[in-house]
Amino acid sequence: MPIRTRLSDEEVARFAAQRFRFPGVDIKARLFRSYPHGELGSHVVGYIGRINQAEKESIEDSENEGNYYRGTDYIGKLGVEQSFEQKLHGTTGVEQVETSAGGRAVRKLASNPATPGDTVMLSLDIGLQKLVEDMFGERRGALVALDPKTGDVLAFVSKPTFDPNLFVDGIDTESWQALNESIDKPLLNRALRGTYPPGSTYKPFMALAALQTGARSATTLINDPLFYMFGGRRFGSPENEKGGIMDMNRAIVESSNVYFYSLANEMGVDAMHDFMKPLGFGQITGIDINGEVRGVLPNQAWKRGYFKKTEQQKWFAGETISLGIGQGYNSFTMLQLAQATAVLANNGIKHKPRLVIGTQDPVTRVMHSLPLAPAEDLGYKPENVAVVRKALVGVTQGGTSTKVFAGAGYLSGGKTGTAQAVGMAAKGKYNSAKMEEHQRDHALYIALAPADDPKIALAVIVENAGWGAGSAAPIARRAFDYMLLGQYPSEEDMAAVQKGSPPHRLASHARWPTCRVCLALQRRRPRPLPPRQPQSPAVRWRQKMGIKEALTRSGHALTAIFKNNIAIFGG
């Protein structure tokens, strides 16, 4: 049983000189887990901590696991550390020694050396991860970026973050209270477990649903007088909407509420549910870390099961209207929204998101790529997907995010969104200046780029930040600048993005920051993103294998010579 850890050299020397006075007490060297990047990517990487009673009982109930954990005090608690615990842990070594009456070792009788765990390679781009986390600043929110052709996760951001090093040897009471009682909930993985109404980012998927089900054609014209009457209730539009005669393209580009109010009424809640479910809304995506939540994709059956009172279980037609603009009972994770965007980017082909792309045997150094899960073709007509993607490009070229993407060296598609954090009265008027910060609207943005052959698709939310084009879209723009052009914002531009008021200027005019990670990346950038073709897992592994920084269970930070991904070493 450890009495004290992390002794200094002086303390070790003093005890060694007086050891004879403490029979049964000995000094043992032990390596501590270290997270050299601290808070960077903490919700993905997770942390290890002391084995608690419940975990101990579970280990003891399993004969095989009991052998692995003999003499072990620590286990993965969160993120990849938890989900890939068996890969990372390795096996415990055993040594039998003969000791004297005073407890000193006389000779070794037998030994079985420990075997380190596998190295786990992640798909994350550490430079992109750091850039996005920095752009959030002190704000709350999440971003998930995917490779639409594989499902590989390029960035998985939840803000605020926490320092996993606090948990390695047992977190102190003061630090735990600060994390656990904070109103900003830094321990919540917002990308995986935070659910939000998608707001207007839902409209492109509603449009695709209309085309696929035949509920409405792309050329159907709908008059938008900036309000929609149903059942004696007035459903309104934001003050910045223009209104007028809308076809599908213009309705997406200008984000017409009335167009999608009426579409929701025409389709009905069950038809919307049945179309959105295969896209992944309100479903478990199957990403390879634990803790994912389902969210809510409502239909009549859901309401009957969710509410206890009979009078609350009936679905009212008026509840369907707001679903068309991503409000109402709709509540999804950013992972689900990013996956659905990736499906659009990949012409209706859906991949399961994944963080771990392979492992390395610590003894033989042989790399093992993990095979991709089989892709699912959702059967969308190419011409229907093309209509929606053309409209998404229109959003960046003449719609709600035009100013944000002005001067970009690539063509992208996107959709802004603003989602209510709290309900408002039917005749109420939104005024953020008169509301508490935690009651203000959320800012969202979905995007894909390059538009003709997307290499990256993402979804981002900035909590209580208002309009999507003002706070969320600038983060997406700079993420694309980094991934596609190798450009990085200057300190001035970064500060403006963090405040939600970035200047609309070319990122190519910006200087690189002085951060250690980014300086290492600068030596390789700018470089164009190479064209990507379908490849075998072995070829993909050779291209993607590699890291900028590594973490090891044995406690040392390692600098590797590979590319820009993250690895976690077993030990």
XYZ file of C-alpha atoms in Angstrom:
571
model
C 0.000 0.000 0.000
C 1.539 3.349 -1.015
C 2.176 5.654 1.935
C 3.528 8.551 -0.106
C 4.294 9.129 -3.780
C 6.447 11.498 -5.820
C 9.327 11.739 -3.348
C 12.210 14.057 -4.186
C 15.762 12.732 -4.556
C 16.648 14.223 -1.187
C 13.701 12.495 0.496
C 14.644 9.162 -1.076
C 18.229 9.501 0.153
C 17.171 10.424 3.694
C 14.800 7.461 3.958
C 17.316 5.007 2.477
C 19.826 5.963 5.182
C 17.244 5.303 7.924
C 15.433 2.382 6.340
C 16.466 -0.092 9.044
C 14.214 1.797 11.448
C 11.100 1.032 9.350
C 10.685 -2.743 8.913
C 8.324 -3.685 6.098
C 8.579 -0.287 4.442
C 10.456 0.028 1.183
C 11.009 2.466 -1.639
C 9.759 1.403 -5.040
C 10.245 3.277 -8.273
C 7.052 3.796 -10.250
C 6.339 5.695 -13.420
C 3.373 8.071 -13.462
C 1.048 8.679 -16.377
C 1.750 12.059 -17.944
C -0.378 14.077 -20.359
C 2.109 16.492 -21.940
C -0.550 18.548 -23.737
C -2.578 19.033 -20.574
C -6.099 20.125 -21.451
C -5.695 19.620 -25.207
C -8.066 16.885 -26.364
C -8.749 15.807 -22.787
C -12.313 14.629 -23.446
C -11.066 12.323 -26.200
C -7.920 11.004 -24.557
C -9.535 10.714 -21.118
C -7.451 9.862 -18.081
C -6.475 7.057 -15.732
C -7.152 6.961 -12.006
C -7.074 4.670 -9.020
C -9.239 1.556 -9.259
C -12.377 2.100 -7.193
C -14.328 -0.543 -5.304
C -16.850 -1.192 -8.086
C -14.069 -1.613 -10.648
C -12.151 -3.882 -8.262
C -15.166 -6.151 -7.833
C -15.685 -6.280 -11.606
C -12.042 -7.222 -12.135
C -12.169 -9.904 -9.451
C -15.288 -11.406 -11.031
C -13.344 -11.937 -14.256
C -10.623 -14.566 -13.896
C -8.591 -13.363 -16.877
C -8.790 -9.667 -15.997
C -7.829 -10.476 -12.403
C -4.502 -11.834 -13.622
C -3.869 -8.728 -15.722
C -4.466 -6.365 -12.820
C -2.409 -8.035 -10.094
C -0.364 -5.333 -8.419
C -2.115 -2.661 -10.458
C -3.667 0.421 -8.866
C -4.793 2.317 -11.978
C -7.317 1.915 -14.757
C -8.669 4.002 -17.657
C -11.567 6.171 -16.528
C -12.684 8.181 -19.547
C -12.305 8.555 -23.299
C -9.858 6.354 -25.197
C -8.092 5.503 -21.933
C -11.289 3.768 -20.787
C -12.613 2.387 -24.063
C -9.277 0.835 -25.068
C -8.180 -0.128 -21.551
C -7.545 -3.765 -22.476
C -5.332 -2.777 -25.417
C -3.395 -0.177 -23.439
C -3.005 -1.994 -20.132
C -0.653 -4.851 -20.938
C 0.127 -7.614 -18.436
C 1.612 -7.328 -14.963
C 5.072 -8.775 -14.319
C 5.746 -11.110 -11.377
C 9.016 -11.652 -9.519
C 9.594 -14.100 -6.662
C 12.484 -13.231 -4.331
C 13.947 -14.669 -1.158
C 14.284 -12.084 1.615
C 16.160 -11.922 4.871
C 14.516 -11.522 8.267
C 15.040 -7.791 7.899
C 13.121 -7.714 4.613
C 16.119 -7.307 2.315
C 16.140 -9.227 -0.977
C 18.694 -12.068 -0.943
C 18.176 -13.721 -4.307
C 15.681 -13.933 -7.141
C 13.849 -17.229 -7.385
C 11.712 -16.700 -10.493
C 10.441 -13.909 -12.655
C 7.914 -13.254 -15.380
C 8.510 -9.851 -17.003
C 5.700 -7.412 -17.605
C 4.419 -6.877 -21.133
C 3.538 -3.317 -22.129
C 0.205 -2.613 -23.741
C -0.312 -1.745 -27.383
C 0.152 1.717 -28.799
C -3.202 3.109 -29.901
C -3.147 5.446 -32.893
C -5.820 8.120 -33.217
C -7.177 9.802 -36.337
C -7.170 13.270 -34.741
C -5.090 16.023 -36.288
C -3.515 17.586 -33.212
C -2.918 20.897 -34.981
C -6.580 21.194 -35.968
C -7.655 20.108 -32.484
C -5.539 22.822 -30.865
C -6.628 25.475 -33.342
C -10.319 24.845 -32.710
C -9.928 24.691 -28.936
C -8.037 27.979 -29.023
C -10.711 29.617 -31.172
C -13.399 28.838 -28.606
C -11.445 30.721 -25.962
C -13.463 30.863 -22.749
C -16.754 30.085 -24.500
C -18.670 26.831 -24.207
C -19.418 24.581 -27.156
C -18.355 21.675 -29.324
C -17.039 20.854 -32.787
C -16.758 17.533 -34.587
C -14.901 17.286 -37.904
C -14.967 14.084 -39.974
C -13.396 12.702 -43.110
C -16.631 11.988 -45.033
C -15.028 9.222 -47.084
C -13.938 7.138 -44.089
C -15.652 8.420 -40.944
C -12.265 9.170 -39.347
C -12.560 11.906 -36.729
C -10.245 14.833 -37.527
C -11.204 16.995 -34.546
C -13.365 16.239 -31.518
C -13.632 19.361 -29.411
C -15.569 20.019 -26.233
C -15.104 23.301 -24.400
C -14.287 24.017 -21.687
C -11.730 21.275 -21.144
C -9.921 19.998 -18.061
C -6.393 18.881 -17.168
C -6.291 15.052 -16.993
C -3.041 15.187 -15.036
C -5.131 16.170 -12.006
C -6.657 12.676 -11.876
C -3.553 10.516 -12.280
C -2.693 10.168 -8.598
C -6.074 11.138 -7.185
C -7.608 14.573 -7.585
C -7.637 16.858 -4.549
C -10.920 18.054 -3.064
C -10.516 21.675 -4.111
C -9.814 20.838 -7.762
C -12.694 18.343 -7.863
C -15.161 20.872 -6.494
C -13.994 23.475 -8.996
C -14.597 21.064 -11.901
C -17.735 19.390 -10.621
C -19.575 22.495 -9.418
C -18.652 24.849 -12.251
C -21.651 26.245 -14.128
C -19.669 25.709 -17.353
C -19.501 21.917 -16.736
C -15.925 21.296 -17.963
C -16.226 17.545 -17.332
C -19.148 17.238 -19.781
C -18.098 15.938 -23.184
C -20.344 18.232 -25.191
C -19.411 16.664 -28.527
C -20.500 13.214 -27.331
C -23.076 13.873 -24.617
C -24.334 17.414 -25.123
C -27.673 17.552 -26.965
C -29.005 20.679 -28.660
C -31.771 21.704 -31.064
C -30.058 21.955 -34.469
C -31.882 25.122 -35.522
C -31.650 26.067 -39.181
C -28.801 23.605 -39.810
C -31.657 21.069 -39.982
C -33.177 22.711 -43.069
C -30.909 21.080 -45.695
C -31.880 17.655 -44.375
C -35.550 18.635 -44.435
C -35.077 19.647 -48.069
C -33.483 16.309 -48.897
C -36.363 14.548 -47.130
C -38.861 16.455 -49.290
C -37.049 15.474 -52.484
C -36.566 11.822 -51.579
C -40.112 11.263 -50.350
C -41.719 13.309 -53.141
C -43.319 15.685 -50.644
C -42.034 18.690 -52.585
C -39.927 19.340 -55.668
C -36.982 21.725 -55.864
C -38.970 24.103 -58.059
C -42.100 24.291 -55.910
C -42.730 27.933 -55.015
C -43.820 28.962 -51.524
C -44.739 32.509 -50.520
C -42.926 33.646 -47.380
C -44.684 36.613 -45.713
C -42.331 36.197 -42.704
C -44.952 34.412 -40.619
C -46.909 31.154 -40.746
C -50.344 30.699 -39.231
C -51.436 27.309 -37.926
C -54.200 26.523 -35.475
C -54.559 30.159 -34.551
C -50.877 30.450 -33.630
C -48.398 32.666 -35.424
C -45.000 31.090 -36.162
C -42.529 33.880 -36.856
C -39.261 34.572 -38.656
C -36.086 36.393 -37.576
C -35.927 40.116 -38.264
C -33.079 39.664 -40.767
C -35.096 37.399 -43.108
C -36.217 38.922 -46.415
C -39.268 36.842 -47.263
C -40.850 36.637 -50.711
C -41.340 33.787 -53.167
C -39.116 30.840 -52.270
C -38.002 27.790 -54.180
C -35.914 25.177 -52.384
C -32.547 26.696 -53.240
C -33.458 30.180 -52.104
C -35.167 28.827 -48.978
C -31.892 27.211 -47.873
C -29.620 30.053 -48.961
C -31.707 32.722 -47.204
C -32.858 30.372 -44.418
C -36.605 30.843 -44.840
C -38.541 29.672 -41.801
C -41.945 29.751 -43.500
C -40.812 27.419 -46.299
C -39.841 24.757 -43.773
C -42.768 25.390 -41.432
C -45.090 24.505 -44.284
C -42.932 21.562 -45.374
C -43.052 20.075 -41.877
C -46.833 20.431 -41.850
C -47.093 18.679 -45.221
C -44.802 15.785 -44.267
C -45.950 15.126 -40.704
C -43.850 14.108 -37.726
C -43.686 10.374 -38.436
C -42.525 10.793 -42.031
C -39.825 13.231 -40.903
C -38.717 10.797 -38.198
C -38.518 7.867 -40.605
C -36.328 9.819 -43.044
C -34.007 11.372 -40.439
C -33.381 8.164 -38.495
C -31.053 6.512 -41.084
C -29.078 9.767 -41.238
C -28.205 9.178 -37.591
C -30.296 11.833 -35.886
C -31.377 10.678 -32.449
C -29.374 7.445 -32.848
C -26.159 6.028 -31.409
C -23.474 6.515 -34.067
C -21.288 3.728 -32.687
C -18.148 5.838 -32.285
C -15.387 3.911 -30.527
C -15.471 5.644 -27.123
C -17.987 5.063 -24.363
C -20.673 7.412 -23.094
C -22.483 8.491 -26.262
C -26.079 9.658 -25.765
C -28.945 9.236 -28.197
C -30.677 12.614 -28.077
C -34.279 12.949 -29.271
C -35.701 12.441 -32.760
C -39.413 12.743 -31.989
C -42.386 10.925 -33.404
C -45.762 9.996 -31.997
C -44.496 6.737 -30.488
C -41.653 8.572 -28.740
C -44.054 10.993 -27.078
C -46.316 8.203 -25.871
C -43.351 6.510 -24.242
C -41.691 9.639 -22.871
C -44.586 11.254 -21.022
C -46.382 9.548 -18.140
C -49.693 11.401 -18.129
C -52.215 10.371 -20.768
C -53.097 13.952 -21.696
C -49.411 14.660 -22.437
C -48.934 11.625 -24.675
C -51.079 12.855 -27.562
C -49.209 14.405 -30.457
C -50.676 17.748 -31.504
C -50.337 18.898 -35.103
C -48.997 22.270 -33.964
C -45.969 20.535 -32.418
C -44.885 19.416 -35.871
C -44.433 22.936 -37.284
C -41.325 23.996 -35.343
C -39.631 20.649 -36.040
C -39.153 21.788 -39.631
C -36.695 24.502 -38.547
C -34.822 22.306 -36.069
C -36.651 23.380 -32.926
C -39.341 21.718 -30.832
C -38.435 18.349 -29.359
C -35.460 17.917 -31.729
C -32.276 17.450 -29.694
C -29.074 16.038 -31.184
C -25.359 15.826 -30.499
C -22.734 17.587 -32.610
C -21.414 14.128 -33.487
C -24.778 13.222 -35.013
C -24.995 16.522 -36.873
C -21.450 16.125 -38.209
C -22.175 12.554 -39.344
C -25.303 13.668 -41.198
C -23.306 16.455 -42.871
C -20.654 13.907 -43.854
C -23.382 11.784 -45.475
C -24.353 14.765 -47.644
C -20.688 15.339 -48.463
C -20.269 11.674 -49.423
C -23.351 11.511 -51.687
C -25.492 9.472 -49.339
C -22.831 6.999 -48.144
C -22.669 6.784 -44.348
C -19.584 5.728 -42.366
C -19.375 4.958 -38.683
C -17.248 7.627 -36.942
C -14.040 6.349 -35.399
C -11.152 7.779 -33.401
C -8.764 4.817 -33.311
C -7.275 3.864 -36.682
C -4.739 1.250 -35.596
C -2.443 -0.242 -32.990
C 1.239 -1.081 -32.720
C 2.675 -4.086 -30.910
C 5.161 -2.708 -28.347
C 7.532 -5.667 -28.724
C 7.583 -6.407 -32.446
C 6.741 -2.816 -33.493
C 4.359 -4.272 -36.075
C 1.557 -1.900 -37.056
C -2.005 -3.191 -37.255
C -4.547 -1.030 -39.041
C -8.113 -1.411 -37.874
C -10.504 -2.149 -40.745
C -13.230 0.338 -41.529
C -16.744 -0.690 -40.632
C -18.827 -1.443 -43.746
C -20.274 1.725 -45.269
C -24.033 2.098 -45.631
C -25.572 3.451 -48.816
C -28.740 5.332 -47.861
C -29.995 5.163 -51.432
C -30.387 8.878 -52.151
C -30.829 9.927 -55.748
C -27.682 11.785 -56.906
C -29.755 14.609 -58.393
C -31.444 15.207 -55.030
C -28.154 15.342 -53.142
C -26.836 17.716 -55.815
C -29.764 20.120 -55.256
C -29.045 20.350 -51.536
C -25.272 20.647 -51.910
C -25.694 23.396 -54.516
C -27.797 25.303 -52.009
C -25.149 24.825 -49.310
C -22.577 26.383 -51.631
C -25.032 29.209 -52.222
C -25.044 29.917 -48.477
C -21.325 30.771 -48.641
C -21.559 32.638 -51.963
C -24.632 34.787 -51.513
C -26.338 33.640 -48.351
C -25.969 33.930 -44.604
C -22.247 33.083 -44.395
C -21.041 34.982 -47.480
C -18.997 37.553 -45.562
C -17.338 34.881 -43.423
C -16.043 32.958 -46.453
C -15.158 35.953 -48.619
C -11.722 35.496 -50.200
C -11.361 31.825 -49.301
C -9.011 29.914 -51.581
C -11.555 27.107 -51.990
C -15.293 26.680 -52.462
C -17.231 25.330 -49.509
C -20.826 24.647 -48.569
C -22.458 25.377 -45.255
C -25.551 26.302 -43.302
C -25.898 28.693 -40.410
C -28.175 27.981 -37.495
C -29.509 29.732 -34.417
C -31.242 27.600 -31.797
C -33.219 28.681 -28.777
C -31.726 27.716 -25.425
C -34.988 28.600 -23.625
C -38.570 28.844 -24.854
C -40.226 32.156 -25.614
C -43.830 33.295 -25.655
C -45.549 33.298 -29.040
C -45.555 37.107 -29.148
C -42.233 37.475 -27.351
C -39.350 39.354 -28.952
C -35.815 38.080 -28.604
C -33.424 40.588 -27.037
C -30.107 39.075 -25.972
C -29.090 42.217 -24.069
C -31.952 41.696 -21.630
C -31.315 37.967 -21.096
C -28.954 36.090 -18.818
C -25.934 34.763 -20.714
C -26.979 31.112 -20.257
C -30.426 31.883 -21.733
C -29.238 33.351 -25.033
C -29.529 31.494 -28.323
C -26.914 28.971 -29.455
C -24.886 29.619 -32.621
C -24.439 26.644 -35.019
C -22.841 25.936 -38.357
C -22.474 22.841 -40.539
C -20.025 22.801 -43.436
C -18.203 20.718 -46.026
C -15.171 21.482 -48.205
C -13.981 21.543 -50.907
C -17.461 21.718 -52.382
C -16.809 19.536 -55.440
C -15.064 16.709 -53.546
C -15.308 17.228 -49.778
C -12.371 16.096 -47.652
C -13.785 17.425 -44.396
C -17.283 17.855 -42.971
C -18.003 19.435 -39.609
C -20.624 20.660 -37.190
C -19.946 23.323 -34.582
C -21.963 24.947 -31.820
C -21.036 27.910 -29.630
C -23.387 27.960 -26.684
C -25.374 31.137 -25.991
C -23.454 33.040 -28.654
C -26.385 34.136 -30.832
C -26.257 34.133 -34.624
C -24.475 31.234 -36.303
C -22.751 33.392 -38.917
C -21.275 35.614 -36.229
C -19.765 33.050 -33.856
C -19.835 29.513 -35.295
C -19.115 30.005 -39.016
C -15.805 31.880 -38.413
C -14.506 28.828 -36.540
C -15.398 26.598 -39.496
C -13.734 29.006 -41.944
C -10.426 28.939 -40.106
C -10.584 25.174 -39.630
C -10.920 24.819 -43.411
C -8.137 27.351 -44.015
C -5.857 25.233 -41.859
C -6.797 21.844 -43.320
C -6.991 22.827 -46.979
C -4.490 25.680 -47.303
C -2.173 25.326 -44.324
C -3.111 28.804 -43.051
C -3.321 29.769 -39.393
C -4.878 32.895 -37.859
C -2.761 35.649 -36.381
C -2.946 36.513 -32.698
C -5.195 39.486 -33.511
C -7.527 37.388 -35.626
C -7.614 34.634 -33.000
C -8.604 37.149 -30.323
C -11.391 38.497 -32.551
C -12.749 34.983 -33.243
C -12.789 34.256 -29.516
C -14.954 37.328 -28.989
C -17.340 36.351 -31.777
C -16.524 39.388 -33.909
C -13.776 38.381 -36.352
C -12.772 40.739 -39.161
C -13.579 39.538 -42.652
C -10.095 39.376 -44.102
C -7.928 36.809 -45.798
C -6.382 34.282 -43.464
C -3.360 34.188 -45.785
C -2.389 37.603 -44.416
C -2.054 36.136 -40.939
C 1.129 35.155 -39.127
C 1.714 31.835 -37.439
C 1.480 31.812 -33.644
C 4.397 30.996 -31.371
C 2.845 27.915 -29.746
C 5.170 24.891 -29.580
C 2.818 22.547 -31.426
C 2.075 24.991 -34.225
C 5.733 25.928 -34.784
C 6.487 22.253 -35.352
C 3.679 22.069 -37.893
C 4.729 25.271 -39.638
C 7.846 23.600 -41.022
C 5.630 21.442 -43.224
C 3.023 24.054 -44.214
C 1.575 25.533 -46.317
C 0.904 22.519 -48.455
C -2.143 21.627 -50.573
C -4.294 18.723 -49.458
C -3.480 15.845 -51.822
C -6.335 14.261 -53.755
C -7.672 11.223 -51.945
C -8.717 8.040 -53.702
C -10.267 4.894 -52.206
C -7.369 2.834 -50.856
C -6.715 -0.371 -49.027
C -6.470 -0.267 -45.226
C -2.741 -1.011 -45.452
C -2.066 1.931 -47.771
C -4.254 4.209 -45.657
C -2.394 3.117 -42.559
C 1.005 3.943 -44.043
C -0.253 7.379 -45.056
C -2.015 8.185 -41.806
C 0.292 6.474 -39.337
C 2.252 8.836 -37.186
C 2.054 11.419 -34.486
C 3.351 14.758 -33.392
C 3.133 14.006 -29.704
C 2.471 10.785 -27.842
C 1.220 9.760 -24.445
C 2.439 6.664 -22.661
C 1.014 4.667 -19.792
C 4.503 4.473 -18.335
C 4.390 8.199 -17.763
C 6.861 9.668 -20.251
C 6.086 12.213 -22.958
C 7.552 11.024 -26.249
C 8.305 13.064 -29.340
C 7.900 10.975 -32.457
C 8.968 11.577 -36.035
C 5.695 10.826 -37.757
C 2.897 13.011 -39.015
C 0.252 14.996 -37.281
C -1.916 12.468 -35.469
C -2.059 11.520 -31.799
C -1.043 8.215 -30.235
C -1.547 6.766 -26.782
C 1.053 4.277 -25.657
C 0.295 1.281 -23.476
C 2.599 0.267 -20.698
